PDB file of C-alpha atoms in Angstrom:
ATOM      1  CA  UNK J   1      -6.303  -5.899 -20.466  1.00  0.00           C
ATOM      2  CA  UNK J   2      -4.169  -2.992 -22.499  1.00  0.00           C
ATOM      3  CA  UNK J   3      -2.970  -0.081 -21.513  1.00  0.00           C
ATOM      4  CA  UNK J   4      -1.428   2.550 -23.945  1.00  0.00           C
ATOM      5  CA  UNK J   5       1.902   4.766 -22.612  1.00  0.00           C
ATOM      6  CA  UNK J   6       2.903   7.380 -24.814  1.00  0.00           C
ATOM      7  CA  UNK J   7       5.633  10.400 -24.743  1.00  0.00           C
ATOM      8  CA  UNK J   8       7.235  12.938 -27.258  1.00  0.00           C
ATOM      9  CA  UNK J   9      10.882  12.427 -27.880  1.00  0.00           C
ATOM     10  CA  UNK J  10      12.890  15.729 -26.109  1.00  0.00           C
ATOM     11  CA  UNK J  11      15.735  17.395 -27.423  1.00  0.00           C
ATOM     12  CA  UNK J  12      18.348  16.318 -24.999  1.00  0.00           C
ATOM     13  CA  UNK J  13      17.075  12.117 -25.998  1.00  0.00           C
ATOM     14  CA  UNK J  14      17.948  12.854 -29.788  1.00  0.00           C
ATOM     15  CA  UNK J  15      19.508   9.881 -31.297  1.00  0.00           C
ATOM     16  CA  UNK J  16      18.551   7.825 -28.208  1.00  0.00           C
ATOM     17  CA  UNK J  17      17.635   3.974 -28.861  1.00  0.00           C
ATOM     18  CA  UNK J  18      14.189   3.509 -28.299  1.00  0.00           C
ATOM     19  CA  UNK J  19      14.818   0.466 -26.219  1.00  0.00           C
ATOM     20  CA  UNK J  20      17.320   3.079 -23.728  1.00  0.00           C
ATOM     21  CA  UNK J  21      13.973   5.673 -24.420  1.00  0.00           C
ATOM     22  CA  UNK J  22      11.399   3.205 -23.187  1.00  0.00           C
ATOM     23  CA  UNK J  23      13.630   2.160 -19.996  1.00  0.00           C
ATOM     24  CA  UNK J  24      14.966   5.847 -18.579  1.00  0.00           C
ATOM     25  CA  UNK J  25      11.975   7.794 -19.833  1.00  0.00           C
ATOM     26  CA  UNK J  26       8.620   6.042 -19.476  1.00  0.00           C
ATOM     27  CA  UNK J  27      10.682   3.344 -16.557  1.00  0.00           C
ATOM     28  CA  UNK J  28       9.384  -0.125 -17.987  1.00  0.00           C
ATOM     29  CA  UNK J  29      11.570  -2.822 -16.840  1.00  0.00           C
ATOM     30  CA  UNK J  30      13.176  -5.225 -19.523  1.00  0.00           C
ATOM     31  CA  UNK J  31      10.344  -8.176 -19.439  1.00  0.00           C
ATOM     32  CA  UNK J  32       7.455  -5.181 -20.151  1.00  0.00           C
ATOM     33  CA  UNK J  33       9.248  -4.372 -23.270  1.00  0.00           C
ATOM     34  CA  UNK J  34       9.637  -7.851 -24.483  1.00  0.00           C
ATOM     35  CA  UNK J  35       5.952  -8.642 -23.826  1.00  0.00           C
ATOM     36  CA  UNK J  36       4.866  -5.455 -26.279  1.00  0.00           C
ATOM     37  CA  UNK J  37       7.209  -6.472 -28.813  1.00  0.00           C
ATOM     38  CA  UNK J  38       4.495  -9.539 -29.378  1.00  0.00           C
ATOM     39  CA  UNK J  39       1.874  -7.741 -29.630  1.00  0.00           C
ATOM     40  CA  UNK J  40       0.227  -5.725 -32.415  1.00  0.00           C
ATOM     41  CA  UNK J  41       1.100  -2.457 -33.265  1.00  0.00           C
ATOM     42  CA  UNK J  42       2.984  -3.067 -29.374  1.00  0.00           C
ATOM     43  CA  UNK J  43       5.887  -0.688 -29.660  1.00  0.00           C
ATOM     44  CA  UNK J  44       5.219   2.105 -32.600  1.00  0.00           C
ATOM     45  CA  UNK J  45       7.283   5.537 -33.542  1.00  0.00           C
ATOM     46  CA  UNK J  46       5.095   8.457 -35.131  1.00  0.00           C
ATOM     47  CA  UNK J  47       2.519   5.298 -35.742  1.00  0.00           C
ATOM     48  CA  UNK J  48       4.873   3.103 -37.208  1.00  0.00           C
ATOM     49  CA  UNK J  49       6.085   0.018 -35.486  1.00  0.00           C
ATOM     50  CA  UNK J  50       9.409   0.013 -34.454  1.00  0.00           C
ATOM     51  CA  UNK J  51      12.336  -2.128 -33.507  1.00  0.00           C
ATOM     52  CA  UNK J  52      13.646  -1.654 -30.149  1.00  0.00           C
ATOM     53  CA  UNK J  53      16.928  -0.566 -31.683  1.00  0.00           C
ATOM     54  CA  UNK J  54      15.563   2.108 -33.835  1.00  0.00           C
ATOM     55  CA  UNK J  55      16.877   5.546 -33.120  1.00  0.00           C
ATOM     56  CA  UNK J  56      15.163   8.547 -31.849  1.00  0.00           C
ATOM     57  CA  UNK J  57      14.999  12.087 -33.245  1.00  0.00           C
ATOM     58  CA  UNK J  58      13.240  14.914 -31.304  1.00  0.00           C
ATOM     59  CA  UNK J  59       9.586  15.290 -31.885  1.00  0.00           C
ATOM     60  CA  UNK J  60       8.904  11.607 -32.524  1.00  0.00           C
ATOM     61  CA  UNK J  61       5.820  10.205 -30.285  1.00  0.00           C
ATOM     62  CA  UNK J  62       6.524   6.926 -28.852  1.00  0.00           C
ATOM     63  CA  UNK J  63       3.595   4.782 -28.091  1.00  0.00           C
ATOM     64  CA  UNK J  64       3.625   1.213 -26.214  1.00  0.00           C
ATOM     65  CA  UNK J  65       0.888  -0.803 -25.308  1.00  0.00           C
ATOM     66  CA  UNK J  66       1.364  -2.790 -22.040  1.00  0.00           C
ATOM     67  CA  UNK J  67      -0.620  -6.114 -20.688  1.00  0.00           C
ATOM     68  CA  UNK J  68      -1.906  -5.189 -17.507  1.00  0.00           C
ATOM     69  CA  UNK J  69      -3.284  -8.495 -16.593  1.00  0.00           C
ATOM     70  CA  UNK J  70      -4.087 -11.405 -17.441  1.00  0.00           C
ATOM     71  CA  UNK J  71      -6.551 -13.072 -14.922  1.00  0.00           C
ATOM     72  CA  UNK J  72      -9.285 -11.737 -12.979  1.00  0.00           C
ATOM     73  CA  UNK J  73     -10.852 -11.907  -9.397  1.00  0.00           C
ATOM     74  CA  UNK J  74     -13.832 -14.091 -10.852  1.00  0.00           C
ATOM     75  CA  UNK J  75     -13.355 -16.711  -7.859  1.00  0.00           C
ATOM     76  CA  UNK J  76     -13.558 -13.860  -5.172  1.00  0.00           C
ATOM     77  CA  UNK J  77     -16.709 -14.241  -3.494  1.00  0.00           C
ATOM     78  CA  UNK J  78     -18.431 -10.391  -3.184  1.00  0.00           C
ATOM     79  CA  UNK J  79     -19.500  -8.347  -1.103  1.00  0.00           C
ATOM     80  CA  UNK J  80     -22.073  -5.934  -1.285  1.00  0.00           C
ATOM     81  CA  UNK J  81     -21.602  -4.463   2.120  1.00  0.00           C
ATOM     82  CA  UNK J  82     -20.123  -0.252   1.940  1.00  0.00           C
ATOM     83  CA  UNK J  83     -17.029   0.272   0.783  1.00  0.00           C
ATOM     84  CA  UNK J  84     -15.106   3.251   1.184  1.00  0.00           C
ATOM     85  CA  UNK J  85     -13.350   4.805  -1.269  1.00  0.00           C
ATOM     86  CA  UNK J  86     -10.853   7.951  -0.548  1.00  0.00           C
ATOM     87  CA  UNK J  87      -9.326   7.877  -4.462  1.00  0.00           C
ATOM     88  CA  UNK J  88      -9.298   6.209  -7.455  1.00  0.00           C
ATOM     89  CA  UNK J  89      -8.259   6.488 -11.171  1.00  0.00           C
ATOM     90  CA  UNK J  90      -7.884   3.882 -14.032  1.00  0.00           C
ATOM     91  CA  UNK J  91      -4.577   2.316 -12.027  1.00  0.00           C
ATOM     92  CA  UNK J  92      -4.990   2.775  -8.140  1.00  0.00           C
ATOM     93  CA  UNK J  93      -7.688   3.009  -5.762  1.00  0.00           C
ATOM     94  CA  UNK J  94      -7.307   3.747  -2.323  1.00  0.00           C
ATOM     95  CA  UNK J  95     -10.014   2.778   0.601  1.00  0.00           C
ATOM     96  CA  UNK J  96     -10.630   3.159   4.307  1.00  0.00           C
ATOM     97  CA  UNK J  97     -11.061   0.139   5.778  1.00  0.00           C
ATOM     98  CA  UNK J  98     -13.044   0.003   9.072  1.00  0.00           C
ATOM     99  CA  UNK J  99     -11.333  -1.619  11.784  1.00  0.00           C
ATOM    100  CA  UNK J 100     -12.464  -5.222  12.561  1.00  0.00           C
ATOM    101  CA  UNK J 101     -12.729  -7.142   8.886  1.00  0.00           C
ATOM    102  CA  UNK J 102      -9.614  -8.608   7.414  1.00  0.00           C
ATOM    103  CA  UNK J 103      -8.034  -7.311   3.915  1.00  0.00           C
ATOM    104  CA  UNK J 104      -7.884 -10.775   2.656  1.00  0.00           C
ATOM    105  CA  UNK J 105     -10.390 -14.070   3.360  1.00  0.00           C
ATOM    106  CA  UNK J 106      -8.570 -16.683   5.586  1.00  0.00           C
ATOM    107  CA  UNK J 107     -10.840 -19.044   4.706  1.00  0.00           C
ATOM    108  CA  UNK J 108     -14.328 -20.432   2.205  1.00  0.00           C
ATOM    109  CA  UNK J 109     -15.820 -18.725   5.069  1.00  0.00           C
ATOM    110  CA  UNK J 110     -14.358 -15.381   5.397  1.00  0.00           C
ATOM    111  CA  UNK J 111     -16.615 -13.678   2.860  1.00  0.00           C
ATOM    112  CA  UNK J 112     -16.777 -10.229   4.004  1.00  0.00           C
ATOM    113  CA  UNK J 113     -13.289  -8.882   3.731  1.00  0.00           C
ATOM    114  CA  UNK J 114     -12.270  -5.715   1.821  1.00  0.00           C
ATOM    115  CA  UNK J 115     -10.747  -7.848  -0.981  1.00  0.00           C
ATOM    116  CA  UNK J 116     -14.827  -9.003  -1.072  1.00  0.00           C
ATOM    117  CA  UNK J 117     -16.111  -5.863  -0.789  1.00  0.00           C
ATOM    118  CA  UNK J 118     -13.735  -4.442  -3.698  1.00  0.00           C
ATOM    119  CA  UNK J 119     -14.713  -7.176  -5.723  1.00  0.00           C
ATOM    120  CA  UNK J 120     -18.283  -6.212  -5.645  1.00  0.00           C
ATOM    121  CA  UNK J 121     -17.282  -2.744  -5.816  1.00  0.00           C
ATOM    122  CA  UNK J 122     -15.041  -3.375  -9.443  1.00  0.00           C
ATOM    123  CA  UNK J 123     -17.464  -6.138 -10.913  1.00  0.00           C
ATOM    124  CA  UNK J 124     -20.289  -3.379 -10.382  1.00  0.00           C
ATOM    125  CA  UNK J 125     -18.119  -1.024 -12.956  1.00  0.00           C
ATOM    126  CA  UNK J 126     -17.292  -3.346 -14.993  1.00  0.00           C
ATOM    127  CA  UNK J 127     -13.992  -3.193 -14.126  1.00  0.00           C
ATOM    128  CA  UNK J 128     -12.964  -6.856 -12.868  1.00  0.00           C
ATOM    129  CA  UNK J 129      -9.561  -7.443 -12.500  1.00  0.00           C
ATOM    130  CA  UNK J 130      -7.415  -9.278  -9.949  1.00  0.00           C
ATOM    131  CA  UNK J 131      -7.544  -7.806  -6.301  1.00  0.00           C
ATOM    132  CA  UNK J 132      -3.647  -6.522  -5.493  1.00  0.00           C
ATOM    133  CA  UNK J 133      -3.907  -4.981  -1.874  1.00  0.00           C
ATOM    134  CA  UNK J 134      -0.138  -3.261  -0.870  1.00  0.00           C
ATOM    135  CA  UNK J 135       0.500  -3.184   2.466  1.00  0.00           C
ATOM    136  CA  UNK J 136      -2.219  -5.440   4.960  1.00  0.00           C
ATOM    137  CA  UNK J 137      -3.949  -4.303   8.210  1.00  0.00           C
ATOM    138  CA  UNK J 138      -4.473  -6.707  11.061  1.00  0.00           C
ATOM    139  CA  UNK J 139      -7.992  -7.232  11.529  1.00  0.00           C
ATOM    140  CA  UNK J 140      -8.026  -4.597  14.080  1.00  0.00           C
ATOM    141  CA  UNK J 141      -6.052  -1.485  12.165  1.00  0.00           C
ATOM    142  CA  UNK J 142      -8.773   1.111  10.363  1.00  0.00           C
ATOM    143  CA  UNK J 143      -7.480   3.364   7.644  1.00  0.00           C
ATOM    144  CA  UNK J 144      -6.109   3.655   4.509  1.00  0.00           C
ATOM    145  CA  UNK J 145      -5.397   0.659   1.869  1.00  0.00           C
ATOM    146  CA  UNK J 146      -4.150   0.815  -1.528  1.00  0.00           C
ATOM    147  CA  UNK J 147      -5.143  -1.624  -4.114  1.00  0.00           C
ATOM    148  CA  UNK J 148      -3.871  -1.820  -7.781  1.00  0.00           C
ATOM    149  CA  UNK J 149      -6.070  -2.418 -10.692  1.00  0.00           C
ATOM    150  CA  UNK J 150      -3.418  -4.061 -13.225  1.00  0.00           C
ATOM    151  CA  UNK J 151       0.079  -5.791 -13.229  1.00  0.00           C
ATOM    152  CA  UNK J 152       2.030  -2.794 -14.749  1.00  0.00           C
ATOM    153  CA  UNK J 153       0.928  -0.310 -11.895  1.00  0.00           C
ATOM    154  CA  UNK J 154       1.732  -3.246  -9.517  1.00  0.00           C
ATOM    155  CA  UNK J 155       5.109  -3.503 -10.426  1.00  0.00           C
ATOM    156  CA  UNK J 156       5.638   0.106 -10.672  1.00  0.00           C
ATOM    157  CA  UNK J 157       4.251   0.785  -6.640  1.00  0.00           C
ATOM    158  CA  UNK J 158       6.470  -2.320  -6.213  1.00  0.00           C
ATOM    159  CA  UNK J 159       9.528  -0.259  -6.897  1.00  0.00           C
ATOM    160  CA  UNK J 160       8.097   2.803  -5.317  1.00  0.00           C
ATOM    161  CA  UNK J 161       7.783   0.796  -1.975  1.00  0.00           C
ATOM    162  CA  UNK J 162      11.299  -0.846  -2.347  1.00  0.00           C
ATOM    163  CA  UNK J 163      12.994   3.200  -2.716  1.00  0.00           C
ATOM    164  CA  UNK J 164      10.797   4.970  -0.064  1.00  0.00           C
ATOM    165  CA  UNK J 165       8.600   6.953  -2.137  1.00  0.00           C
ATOM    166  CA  UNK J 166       5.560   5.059  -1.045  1.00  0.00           C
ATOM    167  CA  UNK J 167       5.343   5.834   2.413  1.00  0.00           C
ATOM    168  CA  UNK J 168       2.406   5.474   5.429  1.00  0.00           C
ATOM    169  CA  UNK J 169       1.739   7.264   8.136  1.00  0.00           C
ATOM    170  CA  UNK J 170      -0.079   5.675  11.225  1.00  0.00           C
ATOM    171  CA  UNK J 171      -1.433   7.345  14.451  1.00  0.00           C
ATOM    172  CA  UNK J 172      -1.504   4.662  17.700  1.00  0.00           C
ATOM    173  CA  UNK J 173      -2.700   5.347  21.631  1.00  0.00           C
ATOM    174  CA  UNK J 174      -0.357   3.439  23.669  1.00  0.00           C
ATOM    175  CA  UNK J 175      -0.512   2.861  27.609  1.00  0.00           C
ATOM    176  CA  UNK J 176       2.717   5.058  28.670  1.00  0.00           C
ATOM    177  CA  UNK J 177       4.451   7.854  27.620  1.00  0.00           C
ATOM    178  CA  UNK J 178       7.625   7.355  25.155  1.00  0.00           C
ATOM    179  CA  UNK J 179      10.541   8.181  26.738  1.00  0.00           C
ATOM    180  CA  UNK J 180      12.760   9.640  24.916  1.00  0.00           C
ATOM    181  CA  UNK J 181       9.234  11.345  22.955  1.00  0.00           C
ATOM    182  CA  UNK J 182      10.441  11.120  19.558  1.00  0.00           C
ATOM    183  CA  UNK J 183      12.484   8.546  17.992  1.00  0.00           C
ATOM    184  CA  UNK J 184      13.670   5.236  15.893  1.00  0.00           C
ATOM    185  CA  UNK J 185      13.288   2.126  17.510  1.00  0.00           C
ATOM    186  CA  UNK J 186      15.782  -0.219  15.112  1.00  0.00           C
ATOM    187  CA  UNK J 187      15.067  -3.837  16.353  1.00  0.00           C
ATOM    188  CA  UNK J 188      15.063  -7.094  14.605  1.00  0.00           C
ATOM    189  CA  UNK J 189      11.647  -9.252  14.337  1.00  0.00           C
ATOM    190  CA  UNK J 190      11.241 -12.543  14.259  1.00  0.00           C
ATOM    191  CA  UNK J 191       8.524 -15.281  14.797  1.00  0.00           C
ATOM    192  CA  UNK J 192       7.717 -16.056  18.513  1.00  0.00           C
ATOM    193  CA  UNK J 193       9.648 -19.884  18.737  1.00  0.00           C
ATOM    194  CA  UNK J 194       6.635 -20.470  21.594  1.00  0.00           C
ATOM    195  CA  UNK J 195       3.621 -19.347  19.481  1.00  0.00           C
ATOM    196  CA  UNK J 196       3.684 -18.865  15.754  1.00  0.00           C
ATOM    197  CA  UNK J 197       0.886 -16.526  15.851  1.00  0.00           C
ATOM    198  CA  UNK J 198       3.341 -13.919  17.288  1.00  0.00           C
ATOM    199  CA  UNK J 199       6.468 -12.043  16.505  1.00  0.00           C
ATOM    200  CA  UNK J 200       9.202 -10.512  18.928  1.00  0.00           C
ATOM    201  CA  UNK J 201      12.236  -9.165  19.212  1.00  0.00           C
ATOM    202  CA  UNK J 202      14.877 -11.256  17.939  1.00  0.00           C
ATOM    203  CA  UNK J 203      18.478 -11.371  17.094  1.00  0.00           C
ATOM    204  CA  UNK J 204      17.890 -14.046  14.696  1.00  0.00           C
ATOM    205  CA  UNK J 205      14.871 -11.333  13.254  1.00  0.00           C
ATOM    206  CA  UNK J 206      14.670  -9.480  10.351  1.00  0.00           C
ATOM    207  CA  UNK J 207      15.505  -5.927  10.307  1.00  0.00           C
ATOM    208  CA  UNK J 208      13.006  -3.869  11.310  1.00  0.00           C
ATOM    209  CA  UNK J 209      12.912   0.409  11.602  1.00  0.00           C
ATOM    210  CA  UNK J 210       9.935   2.467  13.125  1.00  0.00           C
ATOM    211  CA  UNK J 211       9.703   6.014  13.438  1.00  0.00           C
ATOM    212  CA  UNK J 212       7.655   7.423  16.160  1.00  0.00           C
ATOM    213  CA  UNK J 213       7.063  11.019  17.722  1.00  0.00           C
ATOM    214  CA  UNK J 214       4.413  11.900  21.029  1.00  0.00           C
ATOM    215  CA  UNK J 215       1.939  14.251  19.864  1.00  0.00           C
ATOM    216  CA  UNK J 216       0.716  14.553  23.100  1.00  0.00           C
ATOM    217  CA  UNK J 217       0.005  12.805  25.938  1.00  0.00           C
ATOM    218  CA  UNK J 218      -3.073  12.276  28.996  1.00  0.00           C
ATOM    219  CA  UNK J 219      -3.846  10.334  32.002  1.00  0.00           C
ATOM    220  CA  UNK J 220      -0.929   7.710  31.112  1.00  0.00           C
ATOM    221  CA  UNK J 221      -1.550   7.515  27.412  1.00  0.00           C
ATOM    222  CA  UNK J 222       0.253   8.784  24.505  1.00  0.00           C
ATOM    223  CA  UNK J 223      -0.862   9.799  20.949  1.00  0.00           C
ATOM    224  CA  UNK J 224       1.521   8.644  18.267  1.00  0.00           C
ATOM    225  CA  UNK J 225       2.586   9.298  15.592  1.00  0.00           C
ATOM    226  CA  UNK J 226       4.724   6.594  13.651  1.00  0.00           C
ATOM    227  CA  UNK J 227       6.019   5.578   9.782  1.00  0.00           C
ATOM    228  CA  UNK J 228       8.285   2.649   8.895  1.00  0.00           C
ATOM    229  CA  UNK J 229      11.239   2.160   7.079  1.00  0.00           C
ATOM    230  CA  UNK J 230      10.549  -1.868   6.601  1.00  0.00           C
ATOM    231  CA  UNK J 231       7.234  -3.619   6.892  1.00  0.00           C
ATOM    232  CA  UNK J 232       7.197  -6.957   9.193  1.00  0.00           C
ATOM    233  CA  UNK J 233       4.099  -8.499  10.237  1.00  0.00           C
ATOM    234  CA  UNK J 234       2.794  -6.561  13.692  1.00  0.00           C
ATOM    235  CA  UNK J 235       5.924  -4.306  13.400  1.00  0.00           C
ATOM    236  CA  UNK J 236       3.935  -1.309  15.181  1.00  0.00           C
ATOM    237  CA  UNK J 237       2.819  -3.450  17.985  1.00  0.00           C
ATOM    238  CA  UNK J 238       6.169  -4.885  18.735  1.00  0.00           C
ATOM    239  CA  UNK J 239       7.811  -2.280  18.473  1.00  0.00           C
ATOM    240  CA  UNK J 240       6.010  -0.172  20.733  1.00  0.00           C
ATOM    241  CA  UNK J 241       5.721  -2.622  23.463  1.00  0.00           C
ATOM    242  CA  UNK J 242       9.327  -3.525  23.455  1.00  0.00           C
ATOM    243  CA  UNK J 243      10.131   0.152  24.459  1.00  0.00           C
ATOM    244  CA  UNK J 244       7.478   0.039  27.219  1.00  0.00           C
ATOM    245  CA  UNK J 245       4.481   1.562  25.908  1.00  0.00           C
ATOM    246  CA  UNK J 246       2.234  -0.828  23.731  1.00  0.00           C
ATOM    247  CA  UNK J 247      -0.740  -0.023  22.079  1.00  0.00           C
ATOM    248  CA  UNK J 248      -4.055   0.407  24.029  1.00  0.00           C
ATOM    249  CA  UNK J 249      -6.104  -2.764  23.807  1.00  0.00           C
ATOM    250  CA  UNK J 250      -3.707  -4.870  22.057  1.00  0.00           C
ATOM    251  CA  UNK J 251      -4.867  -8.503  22.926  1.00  0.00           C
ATOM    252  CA  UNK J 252      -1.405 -10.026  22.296  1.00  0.00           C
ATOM    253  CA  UNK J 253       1.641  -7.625  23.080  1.00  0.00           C
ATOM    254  CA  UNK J 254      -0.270  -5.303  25.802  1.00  0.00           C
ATOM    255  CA  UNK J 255       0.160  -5.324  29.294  1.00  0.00           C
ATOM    256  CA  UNK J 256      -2.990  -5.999  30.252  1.00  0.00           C
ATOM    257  CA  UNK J 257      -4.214  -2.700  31.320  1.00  0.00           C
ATOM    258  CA  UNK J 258      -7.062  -2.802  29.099  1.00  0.00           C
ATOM    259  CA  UNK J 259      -9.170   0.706  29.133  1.00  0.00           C
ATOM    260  CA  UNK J 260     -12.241  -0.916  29.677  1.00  0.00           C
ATOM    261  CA  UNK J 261     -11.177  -1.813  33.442  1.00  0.00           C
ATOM    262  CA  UNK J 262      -9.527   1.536  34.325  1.00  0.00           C
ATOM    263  CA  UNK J 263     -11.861   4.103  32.190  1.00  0.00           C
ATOM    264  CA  UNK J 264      -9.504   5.546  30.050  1.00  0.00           C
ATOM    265  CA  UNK J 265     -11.122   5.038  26.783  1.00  0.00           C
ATOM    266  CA  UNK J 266     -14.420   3.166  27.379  1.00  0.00           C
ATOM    267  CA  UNK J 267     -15.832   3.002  23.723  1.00  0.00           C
ATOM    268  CA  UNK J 268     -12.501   1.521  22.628  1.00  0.00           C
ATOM    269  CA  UNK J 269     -12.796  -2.150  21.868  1.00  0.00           C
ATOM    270  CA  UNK J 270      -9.873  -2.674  19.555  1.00  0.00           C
ATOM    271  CA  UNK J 271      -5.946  -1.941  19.183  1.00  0.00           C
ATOM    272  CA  UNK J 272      -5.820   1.472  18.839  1.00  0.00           C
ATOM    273  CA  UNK J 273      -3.767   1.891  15.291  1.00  0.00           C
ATOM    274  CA  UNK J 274      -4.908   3.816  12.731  1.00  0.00           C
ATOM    275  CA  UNK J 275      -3.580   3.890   9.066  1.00  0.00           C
ATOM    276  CA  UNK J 276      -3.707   7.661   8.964  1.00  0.00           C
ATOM    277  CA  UNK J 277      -2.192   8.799   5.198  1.00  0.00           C
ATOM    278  CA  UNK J 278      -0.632   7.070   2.258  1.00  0.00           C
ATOM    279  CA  UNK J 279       1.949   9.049  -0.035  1.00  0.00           C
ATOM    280  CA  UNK J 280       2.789   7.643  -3.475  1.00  0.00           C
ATOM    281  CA  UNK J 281       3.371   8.875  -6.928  1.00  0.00           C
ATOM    282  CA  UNK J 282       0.704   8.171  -9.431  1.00  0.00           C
ATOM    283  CA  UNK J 283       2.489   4.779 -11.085  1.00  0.00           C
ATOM    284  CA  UNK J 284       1.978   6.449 -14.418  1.00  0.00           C
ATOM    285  CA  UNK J 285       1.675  10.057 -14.291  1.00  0.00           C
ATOM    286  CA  UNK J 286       4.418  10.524 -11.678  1.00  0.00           C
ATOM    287  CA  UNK J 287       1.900  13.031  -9.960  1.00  0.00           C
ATOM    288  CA  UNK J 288       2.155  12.472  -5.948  1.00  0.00           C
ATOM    289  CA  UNK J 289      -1.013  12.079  -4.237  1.00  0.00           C
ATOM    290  CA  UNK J 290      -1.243  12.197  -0.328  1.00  0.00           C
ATOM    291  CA  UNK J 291      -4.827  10.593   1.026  1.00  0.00           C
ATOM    292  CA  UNK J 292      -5.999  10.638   4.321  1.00  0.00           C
ATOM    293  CA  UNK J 293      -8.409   8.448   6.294  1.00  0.00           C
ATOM    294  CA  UNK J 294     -10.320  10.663   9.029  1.00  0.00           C
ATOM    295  CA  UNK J 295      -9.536   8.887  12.444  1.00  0.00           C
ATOM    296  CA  UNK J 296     -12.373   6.510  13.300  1.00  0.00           C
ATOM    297  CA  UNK J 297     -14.912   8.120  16.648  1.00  0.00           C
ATOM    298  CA  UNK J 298     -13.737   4.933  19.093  1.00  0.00           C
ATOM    299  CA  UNK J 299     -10.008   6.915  18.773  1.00  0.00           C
ATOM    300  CA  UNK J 300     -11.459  10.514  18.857  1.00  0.00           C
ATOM    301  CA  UNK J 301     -13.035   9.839  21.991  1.00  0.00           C
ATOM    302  CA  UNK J 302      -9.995  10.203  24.151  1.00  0.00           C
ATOM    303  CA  UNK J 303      -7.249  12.645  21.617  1.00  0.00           C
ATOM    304  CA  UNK J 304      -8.354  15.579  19.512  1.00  0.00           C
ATOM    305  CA  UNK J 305      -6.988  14.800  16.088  1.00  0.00           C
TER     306      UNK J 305
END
């Protein structure tokens, strides 16, 4: 797949190089301009196609076609089961994925995941492409997922990730109150030497920065609030129970004061994290968009939201 950039040359880049134009103005990295420079009519002034060392003069319109992909999802098994779907355009979609299916298939098996589901949901458009999910939710977590249609978008949310500008927010009940209410918890993770399946805190970890802040708090349990600065595998849940207050239900890092046995959120039959909001700019447009996933009933139950 193709997909055309274009922009009109400003004042201030007159007598710019169009490589330096492509690069500061329209941000595609060195190996996106080399692939265009193959292709047909791939890099073009006023129409024209252009060297990469031509020079610029106010007014001109730049156009650049970019490959976007080169492969598709056709081996994904679909889904037809619903799939939610909070926003999408011709780059990015973003769902709400109920808690309890995975966001990828472990397995020949695993066949209705949200990768499956989007698969359906794409093929159905006419819109194959390969599935690129940023950012996965244990099995458990509900809320919102962004996927990427093509490569250049990819690498663009890539960078967004890397600088902060992509950002989640997540909403957790944990057993305890947070004491202090608000703050960062800045502690290394690492796998669990006695069970590979988990992660704790450990000096020979990766670092690892959560965010957190009480919203409010009843009958021993707090609603949080929390966003992170780095993304390791069951960050949340470590964190949270390493400071004395894991997340309600959590099978593996709780303390085994499951609400079922003492009442305090009956309907609740999973870890109580929620993917709340995603912030990111539009990979193309630079517009920032802010989605929300409305918390899931089993969480409602016990905190207003």
């Amino acid at each position: 797949m193709q997909k055309m950039m274009s922009s009109t040359v400003s004042c201030r880049n007159n007598g710019l190089k169009l490589e330096h134009f492509l690069k500061a103005e329209l941000h595609l990295s060195k190996k996106e301009i080399s692939r265009a420079k193959f292709l047909e009519n791939g890099i073009c002034v006023n129409g024209k196609r252009r060297r990469i060392d031509t020079l610029l003069k106010a007014g001109d319109q730049v156009d650049i076609l970019l490959e976007t992909g080169d492969k598709t999802s056709g081996s994904l098994t679909v889904s037809e089961k619903e799939l939610s779907v909070l926003y999408e355009d011709e780059d990015v979609i973003v769902l709400d994925k109920p808690a309890g299916i995975s966001v990828h298939p472990a397995g020949r098996k695993d066949t209705d995941t949200l990768a499956n589901r989007l698969a359906y949901y794409l093929r159905d458009k006419k819109e194959d492409s390969v599935i690129r999910i940023f950012g996965r939710l244990d099995r458990d977590t509900s809320g919102v997922v962004l996927a990427v249609k093509n490569r250049a978008a990819a690498a663009r949310l890539e960078l967004q990730r890397k600088n902060g500008t992509l950002r989640k927010t997540y909403l957790a009940i944990t057993e305890g109150i947070p004491d202090p209410p608000a703050g960062v918890i800045r502690l290394p993770i690492g796998a669990d030497p006695q069970n590979r399946k988990q992660m704790c805190i450990a000096v020979y970890g990766k670092k690892a920065v959560t965010s957190y802040e009480t919203l409010t708090a009843d009958n021993g349990c707090s609603l949080v609030r929390l966003s992170l600065k780095t993304g390791r595998t069951h960050q949340i849940r470590v964190h949270m129970a390493a400071i004395g207050c894991p997340l309600l239900q959590d099978p593996i890092y709780g303390n085994g004061t499951a609400s079922a046995s003492n009442n305090t959120v009956p309907d609740l039959k999973r870890t109580a994290l929620h993917a709340r909001s995603i912030r990111f700019q539009q990979p193309f447009t630079g517009q920032e968009l802010l989605i929300k996933a409305l918390v899931p009933t089993d969480m409602l139950l016990h905190f207003s939201i």
